[in-house]
mmCIF file of C-alpha atoms (C1' of nucleotides) in Angstrom:
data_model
loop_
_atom_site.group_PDB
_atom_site.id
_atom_site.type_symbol
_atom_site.label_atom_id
_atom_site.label_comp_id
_atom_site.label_asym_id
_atom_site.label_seq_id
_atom_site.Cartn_x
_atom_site.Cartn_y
_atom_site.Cartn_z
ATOM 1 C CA UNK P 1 87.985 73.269 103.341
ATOM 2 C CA UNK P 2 89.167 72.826 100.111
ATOM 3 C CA UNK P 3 86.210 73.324 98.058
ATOM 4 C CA UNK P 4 82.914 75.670 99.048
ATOM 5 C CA UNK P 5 79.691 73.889 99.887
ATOM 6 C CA UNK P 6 77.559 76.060 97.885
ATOM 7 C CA UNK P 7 78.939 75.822 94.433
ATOM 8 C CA UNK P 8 76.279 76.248 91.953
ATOM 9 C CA UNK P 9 74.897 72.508 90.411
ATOM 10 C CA UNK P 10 74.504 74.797 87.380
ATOM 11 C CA UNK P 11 77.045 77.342 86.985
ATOM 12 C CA UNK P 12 75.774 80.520 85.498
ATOM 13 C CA UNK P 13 79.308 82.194 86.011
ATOM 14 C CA UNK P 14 80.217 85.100 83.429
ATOM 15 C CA UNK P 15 84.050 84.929 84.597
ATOM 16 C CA UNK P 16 85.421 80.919 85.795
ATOM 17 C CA UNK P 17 86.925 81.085 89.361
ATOM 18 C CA UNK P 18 89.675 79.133 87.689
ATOM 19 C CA UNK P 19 92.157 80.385 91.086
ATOM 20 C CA UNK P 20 93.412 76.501 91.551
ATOM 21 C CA UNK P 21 94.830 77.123 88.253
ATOM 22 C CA UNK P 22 96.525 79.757 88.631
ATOM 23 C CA UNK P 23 100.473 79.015 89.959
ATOM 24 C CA UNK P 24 100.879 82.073 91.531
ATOM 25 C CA UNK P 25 97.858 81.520 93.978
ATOM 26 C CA UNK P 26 98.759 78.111 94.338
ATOM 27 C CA UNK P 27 102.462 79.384 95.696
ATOM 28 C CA UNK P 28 101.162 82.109 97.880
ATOM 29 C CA UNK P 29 99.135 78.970 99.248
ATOM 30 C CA UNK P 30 101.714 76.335 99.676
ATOM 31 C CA UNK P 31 104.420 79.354 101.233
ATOM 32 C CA UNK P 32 101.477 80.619 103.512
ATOM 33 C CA UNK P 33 100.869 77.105 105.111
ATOM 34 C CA UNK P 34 104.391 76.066 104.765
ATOM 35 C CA UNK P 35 105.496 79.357 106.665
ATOM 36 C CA UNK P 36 102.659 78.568 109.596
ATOM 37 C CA UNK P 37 104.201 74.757 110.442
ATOM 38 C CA UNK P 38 107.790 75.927 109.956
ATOM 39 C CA UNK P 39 106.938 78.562 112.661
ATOM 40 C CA UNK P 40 105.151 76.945 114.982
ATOM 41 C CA UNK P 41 107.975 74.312 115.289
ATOM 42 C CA UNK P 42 110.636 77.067 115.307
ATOM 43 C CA UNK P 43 109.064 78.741 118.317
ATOM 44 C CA UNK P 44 109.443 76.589 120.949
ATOM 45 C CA UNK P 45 113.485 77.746 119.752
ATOM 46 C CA UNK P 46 112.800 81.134 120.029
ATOM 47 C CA UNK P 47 112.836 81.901 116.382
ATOM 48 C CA UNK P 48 110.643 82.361 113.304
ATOM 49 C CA UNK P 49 111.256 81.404 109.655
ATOM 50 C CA UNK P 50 113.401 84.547 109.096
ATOM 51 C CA UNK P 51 115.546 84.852 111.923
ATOM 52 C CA UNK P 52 115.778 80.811 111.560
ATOM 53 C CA UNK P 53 117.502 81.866 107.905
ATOM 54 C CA UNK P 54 119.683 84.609 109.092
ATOM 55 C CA UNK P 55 121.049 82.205 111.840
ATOM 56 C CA UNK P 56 121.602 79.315 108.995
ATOM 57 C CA UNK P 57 123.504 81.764 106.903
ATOM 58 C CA UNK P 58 125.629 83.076 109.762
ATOM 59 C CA UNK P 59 126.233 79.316 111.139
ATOM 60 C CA UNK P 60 127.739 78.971 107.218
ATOM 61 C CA UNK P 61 130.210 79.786 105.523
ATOM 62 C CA UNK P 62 133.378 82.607 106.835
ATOM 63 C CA UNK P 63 131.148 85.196 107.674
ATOM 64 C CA UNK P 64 127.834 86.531 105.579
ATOM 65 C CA UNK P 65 127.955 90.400 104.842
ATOM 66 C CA UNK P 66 124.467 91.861 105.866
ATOM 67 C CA UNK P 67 124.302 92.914 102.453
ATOM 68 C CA UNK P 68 124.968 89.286 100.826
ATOM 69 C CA UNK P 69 122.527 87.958 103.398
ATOM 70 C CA UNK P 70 119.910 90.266 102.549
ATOM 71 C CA UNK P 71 120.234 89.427 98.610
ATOM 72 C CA UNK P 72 120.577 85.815 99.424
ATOM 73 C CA UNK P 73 117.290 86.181 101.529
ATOM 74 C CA UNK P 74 115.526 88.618 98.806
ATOM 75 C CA UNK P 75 115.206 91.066 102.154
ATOM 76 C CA UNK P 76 115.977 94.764 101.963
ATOM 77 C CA UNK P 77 119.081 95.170 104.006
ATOM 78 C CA UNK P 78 117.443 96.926 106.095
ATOM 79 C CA UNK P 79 115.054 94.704 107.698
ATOM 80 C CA UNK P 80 118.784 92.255 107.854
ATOM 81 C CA UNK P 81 119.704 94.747 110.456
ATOM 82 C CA UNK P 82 117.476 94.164 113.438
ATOM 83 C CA UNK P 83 117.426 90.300 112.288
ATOM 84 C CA UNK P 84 120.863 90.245 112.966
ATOM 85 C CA UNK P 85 120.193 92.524 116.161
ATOM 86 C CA UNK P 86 118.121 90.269 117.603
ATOM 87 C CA UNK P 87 119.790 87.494 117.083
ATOM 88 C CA UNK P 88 123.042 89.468 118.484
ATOM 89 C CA UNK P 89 121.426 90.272 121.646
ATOM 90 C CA UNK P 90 120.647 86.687 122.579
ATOM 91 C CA UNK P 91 124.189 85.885 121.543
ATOM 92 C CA UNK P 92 123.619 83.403 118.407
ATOM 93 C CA UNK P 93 125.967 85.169 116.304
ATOM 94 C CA UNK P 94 128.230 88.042 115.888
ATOM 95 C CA UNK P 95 128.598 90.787 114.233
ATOM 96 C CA UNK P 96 132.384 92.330 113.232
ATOM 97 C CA UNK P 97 133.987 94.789 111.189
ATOM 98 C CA UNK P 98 135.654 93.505 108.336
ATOM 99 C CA UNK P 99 138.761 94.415 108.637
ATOM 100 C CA UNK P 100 139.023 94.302 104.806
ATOM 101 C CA UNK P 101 136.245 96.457 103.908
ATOM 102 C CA UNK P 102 135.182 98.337 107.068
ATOM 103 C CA UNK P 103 131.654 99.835 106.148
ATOM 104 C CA UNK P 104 131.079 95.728 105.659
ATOM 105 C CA UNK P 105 130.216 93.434 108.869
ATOM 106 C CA UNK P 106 131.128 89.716 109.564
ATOM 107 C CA UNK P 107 128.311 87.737 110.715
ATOM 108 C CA UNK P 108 129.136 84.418 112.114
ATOM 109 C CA UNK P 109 127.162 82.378 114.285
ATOM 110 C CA UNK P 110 128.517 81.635 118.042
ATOM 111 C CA UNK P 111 128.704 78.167 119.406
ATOM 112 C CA UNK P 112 125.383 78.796 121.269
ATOM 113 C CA UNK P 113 123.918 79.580 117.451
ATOM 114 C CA UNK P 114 125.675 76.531 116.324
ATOM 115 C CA UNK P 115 124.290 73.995 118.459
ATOM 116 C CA UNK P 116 120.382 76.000 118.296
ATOM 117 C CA UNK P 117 120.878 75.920 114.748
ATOM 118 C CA UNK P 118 121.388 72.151 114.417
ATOM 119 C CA UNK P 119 117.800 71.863 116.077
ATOM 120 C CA UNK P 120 116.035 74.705 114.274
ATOM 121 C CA UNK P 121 117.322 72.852 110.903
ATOM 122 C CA UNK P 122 115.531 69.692 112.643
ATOM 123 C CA UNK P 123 112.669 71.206 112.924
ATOM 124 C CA UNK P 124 112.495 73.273 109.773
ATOM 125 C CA UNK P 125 113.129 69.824 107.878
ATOM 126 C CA UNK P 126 110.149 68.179 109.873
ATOM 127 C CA UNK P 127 107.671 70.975 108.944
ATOM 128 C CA UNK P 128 108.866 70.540 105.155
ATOM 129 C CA UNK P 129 108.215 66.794 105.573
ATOM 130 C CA UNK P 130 104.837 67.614 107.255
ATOM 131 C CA UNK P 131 103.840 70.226 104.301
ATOM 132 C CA UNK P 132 104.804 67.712 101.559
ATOM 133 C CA UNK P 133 103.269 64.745 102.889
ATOM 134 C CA UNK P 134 100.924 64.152 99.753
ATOM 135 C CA UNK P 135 104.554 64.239 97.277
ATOM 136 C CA UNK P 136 106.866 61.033 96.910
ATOM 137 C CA UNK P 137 110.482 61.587 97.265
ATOM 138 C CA UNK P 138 111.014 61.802 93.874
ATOM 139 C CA UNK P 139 108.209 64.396 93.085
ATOM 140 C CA UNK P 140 109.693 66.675 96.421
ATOM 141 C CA UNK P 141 113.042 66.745 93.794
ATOM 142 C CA UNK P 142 110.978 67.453 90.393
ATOM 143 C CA UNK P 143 109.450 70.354 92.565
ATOM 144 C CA UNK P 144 113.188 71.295 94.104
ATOM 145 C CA UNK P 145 114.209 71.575 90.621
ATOM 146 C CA UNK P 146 111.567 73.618 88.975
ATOM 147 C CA UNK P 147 111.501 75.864 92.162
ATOM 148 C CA UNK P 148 115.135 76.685 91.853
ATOM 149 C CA UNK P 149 114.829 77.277 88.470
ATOM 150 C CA UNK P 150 112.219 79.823 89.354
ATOM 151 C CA UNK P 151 114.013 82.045 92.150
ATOM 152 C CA UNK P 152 117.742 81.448 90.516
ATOM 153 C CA UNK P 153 116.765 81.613 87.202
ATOM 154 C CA UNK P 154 119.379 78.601 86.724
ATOM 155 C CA UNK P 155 120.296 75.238 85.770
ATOM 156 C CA UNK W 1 121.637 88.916 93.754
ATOM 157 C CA UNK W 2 121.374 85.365 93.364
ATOM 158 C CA UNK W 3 124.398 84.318 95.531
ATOM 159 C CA UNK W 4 127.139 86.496 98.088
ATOM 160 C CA UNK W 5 130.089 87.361 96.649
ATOM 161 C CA UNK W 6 132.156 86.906 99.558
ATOM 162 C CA UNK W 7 131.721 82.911 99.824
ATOM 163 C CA UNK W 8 134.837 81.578 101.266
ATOM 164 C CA UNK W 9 136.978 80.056 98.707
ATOM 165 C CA UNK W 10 137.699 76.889 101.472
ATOM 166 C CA UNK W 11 134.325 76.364 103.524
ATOM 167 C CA UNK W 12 135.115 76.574 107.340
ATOM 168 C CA UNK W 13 131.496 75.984 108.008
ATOM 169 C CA UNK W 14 129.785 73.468 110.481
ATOM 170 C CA UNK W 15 126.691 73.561 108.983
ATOM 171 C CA UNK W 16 125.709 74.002 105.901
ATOM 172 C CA UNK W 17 123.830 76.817 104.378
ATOM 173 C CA UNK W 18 121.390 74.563 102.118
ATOM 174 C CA UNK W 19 118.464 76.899 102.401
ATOM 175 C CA UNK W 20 118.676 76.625 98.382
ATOM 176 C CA UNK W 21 118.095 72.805 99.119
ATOM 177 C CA UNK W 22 114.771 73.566 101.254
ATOM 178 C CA UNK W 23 111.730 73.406 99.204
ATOM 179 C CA UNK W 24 109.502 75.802 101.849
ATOM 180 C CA UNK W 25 112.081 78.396 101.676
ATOM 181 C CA UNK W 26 111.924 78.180 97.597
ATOM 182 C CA UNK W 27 108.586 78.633 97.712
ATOM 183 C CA UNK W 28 108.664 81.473 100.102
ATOM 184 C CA UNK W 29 110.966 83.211 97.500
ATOM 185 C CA UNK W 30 108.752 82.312 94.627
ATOM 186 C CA UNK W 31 105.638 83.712 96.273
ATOM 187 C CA UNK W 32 107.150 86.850 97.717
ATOM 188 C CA UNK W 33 108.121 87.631 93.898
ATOM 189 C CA UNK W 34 105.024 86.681 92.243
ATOM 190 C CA UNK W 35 103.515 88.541 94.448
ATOM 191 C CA UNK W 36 105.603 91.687 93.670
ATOM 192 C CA UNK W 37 105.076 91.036 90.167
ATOM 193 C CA UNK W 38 100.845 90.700 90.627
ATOM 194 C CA UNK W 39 100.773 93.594 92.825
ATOM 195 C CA UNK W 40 102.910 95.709 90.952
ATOM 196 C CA UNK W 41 100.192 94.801 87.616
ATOM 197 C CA UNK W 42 96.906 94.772 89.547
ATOM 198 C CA UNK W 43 97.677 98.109 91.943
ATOM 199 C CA UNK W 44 96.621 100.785 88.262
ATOM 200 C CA UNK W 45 93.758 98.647 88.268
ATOM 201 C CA UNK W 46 93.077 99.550 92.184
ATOM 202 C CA UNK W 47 93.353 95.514 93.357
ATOM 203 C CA UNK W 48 95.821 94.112 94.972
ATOM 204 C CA UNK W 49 96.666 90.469 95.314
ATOM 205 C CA UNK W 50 94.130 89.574 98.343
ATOM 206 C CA UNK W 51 91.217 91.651 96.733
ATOM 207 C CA UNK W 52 91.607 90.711 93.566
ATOM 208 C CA UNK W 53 91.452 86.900 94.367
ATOM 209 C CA UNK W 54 87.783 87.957 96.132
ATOM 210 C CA UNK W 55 86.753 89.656 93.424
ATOM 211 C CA UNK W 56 87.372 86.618 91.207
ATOM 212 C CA UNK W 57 85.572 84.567 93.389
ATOM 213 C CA UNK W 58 82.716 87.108 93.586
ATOM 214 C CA UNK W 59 83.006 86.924 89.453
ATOM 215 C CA UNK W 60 82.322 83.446 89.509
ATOM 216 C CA UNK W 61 79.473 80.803 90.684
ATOM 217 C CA UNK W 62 76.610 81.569 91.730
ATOM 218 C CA UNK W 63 77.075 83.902 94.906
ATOM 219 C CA UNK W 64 79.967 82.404 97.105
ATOM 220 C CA UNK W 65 79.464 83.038 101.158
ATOM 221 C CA UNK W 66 82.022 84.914 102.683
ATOM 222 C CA UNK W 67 83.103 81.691 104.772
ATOM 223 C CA UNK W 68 83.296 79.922 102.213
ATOM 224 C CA UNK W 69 85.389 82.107 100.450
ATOM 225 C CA UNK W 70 87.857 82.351 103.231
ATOM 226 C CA UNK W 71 87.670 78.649 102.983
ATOM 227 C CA UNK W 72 88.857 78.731 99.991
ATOM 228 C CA UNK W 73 91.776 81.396 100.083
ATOM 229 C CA UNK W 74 92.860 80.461 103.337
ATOM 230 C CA UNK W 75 91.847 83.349 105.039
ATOM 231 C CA UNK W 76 90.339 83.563 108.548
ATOM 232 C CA UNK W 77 86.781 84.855 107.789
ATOM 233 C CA UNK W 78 87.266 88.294 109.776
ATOM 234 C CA UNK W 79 89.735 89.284 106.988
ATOM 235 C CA UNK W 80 87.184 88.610 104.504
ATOM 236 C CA UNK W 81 85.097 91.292 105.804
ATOM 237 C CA UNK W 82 87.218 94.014 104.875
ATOM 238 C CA UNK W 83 88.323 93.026 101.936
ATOM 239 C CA UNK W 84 84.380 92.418 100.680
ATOM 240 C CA UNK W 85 83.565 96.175 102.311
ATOM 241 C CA UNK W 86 86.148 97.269 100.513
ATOM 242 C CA UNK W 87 85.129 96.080 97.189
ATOM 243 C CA UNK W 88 81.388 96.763 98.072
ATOM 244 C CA UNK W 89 82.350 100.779 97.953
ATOM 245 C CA UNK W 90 83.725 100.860 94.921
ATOM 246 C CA UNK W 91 80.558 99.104 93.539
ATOM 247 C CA UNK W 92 82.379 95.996 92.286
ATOM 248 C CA UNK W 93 80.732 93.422 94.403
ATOM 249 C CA UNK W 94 77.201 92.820 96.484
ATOM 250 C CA UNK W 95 76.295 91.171 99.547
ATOM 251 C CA UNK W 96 73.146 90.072 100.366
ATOM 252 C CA UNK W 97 71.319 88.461 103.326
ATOM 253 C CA UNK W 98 71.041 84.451 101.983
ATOM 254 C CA UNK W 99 67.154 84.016 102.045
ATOM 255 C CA UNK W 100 67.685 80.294 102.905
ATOM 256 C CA UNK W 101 70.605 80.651 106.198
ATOM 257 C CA UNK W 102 69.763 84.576 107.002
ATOM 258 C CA UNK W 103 73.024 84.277 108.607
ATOM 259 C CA UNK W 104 75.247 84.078 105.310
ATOM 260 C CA UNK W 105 76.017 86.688 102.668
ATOM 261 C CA UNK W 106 75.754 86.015 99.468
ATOM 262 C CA UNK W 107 78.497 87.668 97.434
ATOM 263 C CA UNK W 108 78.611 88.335 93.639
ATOM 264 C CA UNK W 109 80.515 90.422 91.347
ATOM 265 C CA UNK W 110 78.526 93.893 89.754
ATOM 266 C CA UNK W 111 79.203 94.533 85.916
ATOM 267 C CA UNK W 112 81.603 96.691 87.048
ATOM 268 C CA UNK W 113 83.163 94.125 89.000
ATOM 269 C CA UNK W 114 83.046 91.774 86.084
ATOM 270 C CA UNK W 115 84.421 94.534 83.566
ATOM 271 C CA UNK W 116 87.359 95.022 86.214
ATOM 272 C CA UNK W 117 87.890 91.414 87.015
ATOM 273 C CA UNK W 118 88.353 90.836 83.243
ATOM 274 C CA UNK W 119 91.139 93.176 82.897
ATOM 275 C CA UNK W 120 92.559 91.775 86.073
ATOM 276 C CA UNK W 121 92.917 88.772 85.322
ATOM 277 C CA UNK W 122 95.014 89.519 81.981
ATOM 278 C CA UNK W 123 97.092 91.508 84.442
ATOM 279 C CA UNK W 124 97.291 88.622 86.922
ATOM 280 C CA UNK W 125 98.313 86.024 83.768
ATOM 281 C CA UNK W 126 100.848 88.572 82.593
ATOM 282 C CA UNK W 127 102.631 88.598 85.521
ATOM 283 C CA UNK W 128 102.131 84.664 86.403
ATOM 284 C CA UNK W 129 103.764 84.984 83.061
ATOM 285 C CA UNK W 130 106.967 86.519 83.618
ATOM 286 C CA UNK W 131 107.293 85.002 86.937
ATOM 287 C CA UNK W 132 107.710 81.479 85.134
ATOM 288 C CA UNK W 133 109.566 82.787 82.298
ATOM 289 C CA UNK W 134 112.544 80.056 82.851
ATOM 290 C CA UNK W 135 110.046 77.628 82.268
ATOM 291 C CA UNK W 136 108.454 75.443 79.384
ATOM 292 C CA UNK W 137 104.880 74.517 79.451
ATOM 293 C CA UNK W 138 105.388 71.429 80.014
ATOM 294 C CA UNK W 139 107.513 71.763 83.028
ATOM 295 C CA UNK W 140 104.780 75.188 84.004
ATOM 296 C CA UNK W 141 102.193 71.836 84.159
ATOM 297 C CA UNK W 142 104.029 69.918 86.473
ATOM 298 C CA UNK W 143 104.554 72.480 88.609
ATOM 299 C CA UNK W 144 100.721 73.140 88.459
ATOM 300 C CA UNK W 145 100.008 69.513 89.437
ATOM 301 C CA UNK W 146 102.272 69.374 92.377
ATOM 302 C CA UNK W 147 101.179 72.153 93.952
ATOM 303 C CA UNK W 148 98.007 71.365 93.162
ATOM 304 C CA UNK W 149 98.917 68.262 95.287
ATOM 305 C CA UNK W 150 100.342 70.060 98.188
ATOM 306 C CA UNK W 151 97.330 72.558 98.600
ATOM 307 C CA UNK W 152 94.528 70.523 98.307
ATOM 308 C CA UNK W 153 95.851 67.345 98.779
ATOM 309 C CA UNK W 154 94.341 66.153 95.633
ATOM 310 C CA UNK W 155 94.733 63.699 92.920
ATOM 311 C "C1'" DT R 1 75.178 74.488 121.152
ATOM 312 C "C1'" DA R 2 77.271 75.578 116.834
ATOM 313 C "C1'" DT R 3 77.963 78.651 112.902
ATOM 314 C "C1'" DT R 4 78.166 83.276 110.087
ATOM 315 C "C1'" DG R 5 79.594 87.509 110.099
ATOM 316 C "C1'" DT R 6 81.605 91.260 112.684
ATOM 317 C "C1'" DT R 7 84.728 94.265 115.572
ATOM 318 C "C1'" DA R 8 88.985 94.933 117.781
ATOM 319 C "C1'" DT R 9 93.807 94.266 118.733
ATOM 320 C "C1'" DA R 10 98.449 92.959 118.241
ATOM 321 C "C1'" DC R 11 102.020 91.110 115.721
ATOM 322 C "C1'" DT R 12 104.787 89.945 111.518
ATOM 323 C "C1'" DC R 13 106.211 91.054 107.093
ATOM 324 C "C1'" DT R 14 107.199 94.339 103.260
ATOM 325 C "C1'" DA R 15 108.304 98.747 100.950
ATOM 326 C "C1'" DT R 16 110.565 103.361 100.941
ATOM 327 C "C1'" DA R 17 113.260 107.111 101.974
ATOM 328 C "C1'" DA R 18 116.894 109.384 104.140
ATOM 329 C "C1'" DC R 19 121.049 109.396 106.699
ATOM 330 C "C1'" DT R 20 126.414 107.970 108.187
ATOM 331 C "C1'" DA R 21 130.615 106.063 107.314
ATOM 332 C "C1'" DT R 22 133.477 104.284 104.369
ATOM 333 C "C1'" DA R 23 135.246 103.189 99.611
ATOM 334 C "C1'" DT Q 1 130.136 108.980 93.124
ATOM 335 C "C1'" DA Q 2 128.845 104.540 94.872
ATOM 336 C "C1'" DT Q 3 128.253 101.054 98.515
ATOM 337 C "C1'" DA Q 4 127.358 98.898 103.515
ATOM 338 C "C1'" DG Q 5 124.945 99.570 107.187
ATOM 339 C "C1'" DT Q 6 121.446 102.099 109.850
ATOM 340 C "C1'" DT Q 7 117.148 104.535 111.351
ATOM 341 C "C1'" DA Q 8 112.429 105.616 110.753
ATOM 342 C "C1'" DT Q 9 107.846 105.111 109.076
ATOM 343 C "C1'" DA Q 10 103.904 103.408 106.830
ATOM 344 C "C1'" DG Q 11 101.366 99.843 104.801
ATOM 345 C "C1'" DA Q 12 100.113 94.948 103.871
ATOM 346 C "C1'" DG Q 13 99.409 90.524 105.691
ATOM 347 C "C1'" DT Q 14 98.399 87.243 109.689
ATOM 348 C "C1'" DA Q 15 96.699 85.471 114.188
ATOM 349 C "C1'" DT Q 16 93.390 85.661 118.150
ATOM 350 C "C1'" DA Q 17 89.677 86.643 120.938
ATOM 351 C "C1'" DA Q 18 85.213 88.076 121.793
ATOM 352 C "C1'" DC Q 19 80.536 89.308 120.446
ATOM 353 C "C1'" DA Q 20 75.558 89.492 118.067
ATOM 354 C "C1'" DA Q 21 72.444 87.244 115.064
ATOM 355 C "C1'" DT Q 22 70.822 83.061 113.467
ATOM 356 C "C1'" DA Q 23 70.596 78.053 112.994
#
DNA sequence: TATTGTTATACTCTATAACTATA
DNA sequence: TATAGTTATAGAGTATAACAATA
C-alpha cells in the first residue's frame, strides 16, 4: 500500500511525484487515518471525533462559550451549535444563559457526560497510541512540540 | 483564537481539557489549515487539494494505475474515478487501456497537465510555506521524518 | 475466484451568508 | 456598531455496496 507496483525501473518523469515530501500531504495523511481509528473506537460511545471534543471542552473548565469552543476547535460557530445540540439532547451537557453576558451560553458537561467522557478520552488515547505505534515516546513529544508550535504559533 | 477568554481563573474541572496535549487532534488542526491555505492557492489555478495531488501523480512515472494511485493517496479507488474524469476534460491527464492487464488504466499527465502541474506545485510549496512559518528547517525536517514514520511506517 | 474500474448512495465535514438578540 | 448564537444551504470529503470486464 505504501508504494505503487508499477513504478517505472527507469523513470522518464518530466515533473518528480515527490508527494512523501511534501508536509502538508503527509498531515492530511496522518489526520485522515488518525481521524478513522479515533472514530471507530468513539462509536461504540455514540460519538465521533468532534462531538468527542465538544464534550471534552464542556466536561472542562466553568463553562465553554460556544464561541470560545468554536475558536478553540478552529470550527465556525455555527457548526458548534448542533454539536452542542446533539450532545444536549442525549443529556451530556448543558447549555445556559450566562447570566453575565446573556447573548453568551454556558456549556458544561452533566454527570452522565462526565463519566462517558472519562471513556471516550480512553479510547481517543488508545487510537493515538495505535496511530503512533512506529514513534518512541520521546519522538511522540518532539512531534507534540513542533505540532503545537504549528496550530498555536507558540512556545 | 488560540485559547477562550473566559477560562476560569480557579479550575473547577474534573477532567481536563488537554486536547492541546493530543497529538491526533494537533494534527487534525494542522491539516484542516494547510489545507485552507493549499486550496485557497491551487483553486485560480482550477485544482484543488485532492486533484491536484492526482495530477502530480499523473505528472510523474511512467503512467500510474488508478489503484495504485488510490493506493498511494489513501483514497478508495471509486473516488479516483472522478477525480481522473475530471482532469481528463480539461485535457490535463489521459487514460488508457494497459496493453499488458486490459483491466488497468494507465494515467499520465498531457503538456497541459505538466504546464499546470508546474505552476501548482509552486502554489502548493508557497502555501506548505506559510503553514510552517514558526518553524526552522531544521525542525521543518524532523517533522518531515516523523511523519514520514507514521504514514508509511518507514525508516 | 480475485482484481480493476465503475456507478450509486449516504453520511460527515467545511464554507458562507443572513438573521435575532443582546451588548 | 459589534458580538453570540442560530438557521439554512451548498459544496467537499469519506465510507460502502454492488456490478461488469478481465485476469
Amino acid at each position: 500500500m505504501r508504494a505503487p507496483e508499477n513504478e517505472p525501473a527507469e523513470p522518464v518523469a518530466a515533473v518528480e511525484p515527490d508527494l512523501a515530501g511534501e508536509i502538508e500531504f503527509l498531515t492530511v495523511r496522518a489526520a485522515a487515518s488518525g481521524t478513522r481509528l479515533a472514530r471507530a473506537r468513539l462509536r461504540p460511545l455514540g460519538l465521533n471525533v468532534r462531538s468527542y471534543s465538544v464534550l471534552a471542552l464542556a466536561g472542562s473548565g466553568d463553562g465553554w462559550s460556544q464561541r470560545a469552543i468554536a475558536a478553540y476547535l478552529d470550527l465556525d460557530p455555527s457548526q458548534v451549535v448542533s454539536l452542542v445540540d446533539e450532545l444536549e439532547a442525549k443529556g451530556l451537557l448543558t447549555r445556559e444563559v450566562d447570566a453575565a453576558d446573556r447573548r453568551a451560553r454556558r456549556v458544561r458537561a452533566t454527570p452522565a457526560g462526565t463519566d462517558l467522557l472519562v471513556h471516550a478520552r480512553q479510547a481517543a488515547a488508545e487510537a493515538e497510541d495505535e496511530a503512533l505505534a512506529a514513534l518512541a515516546p520521546e519522538e511522540r513529544a518532539v512531534l507534540l512540540r513542533l505540532l503545537r508550535r504549528i496550530v498555536f504559533a507558540e512556545d
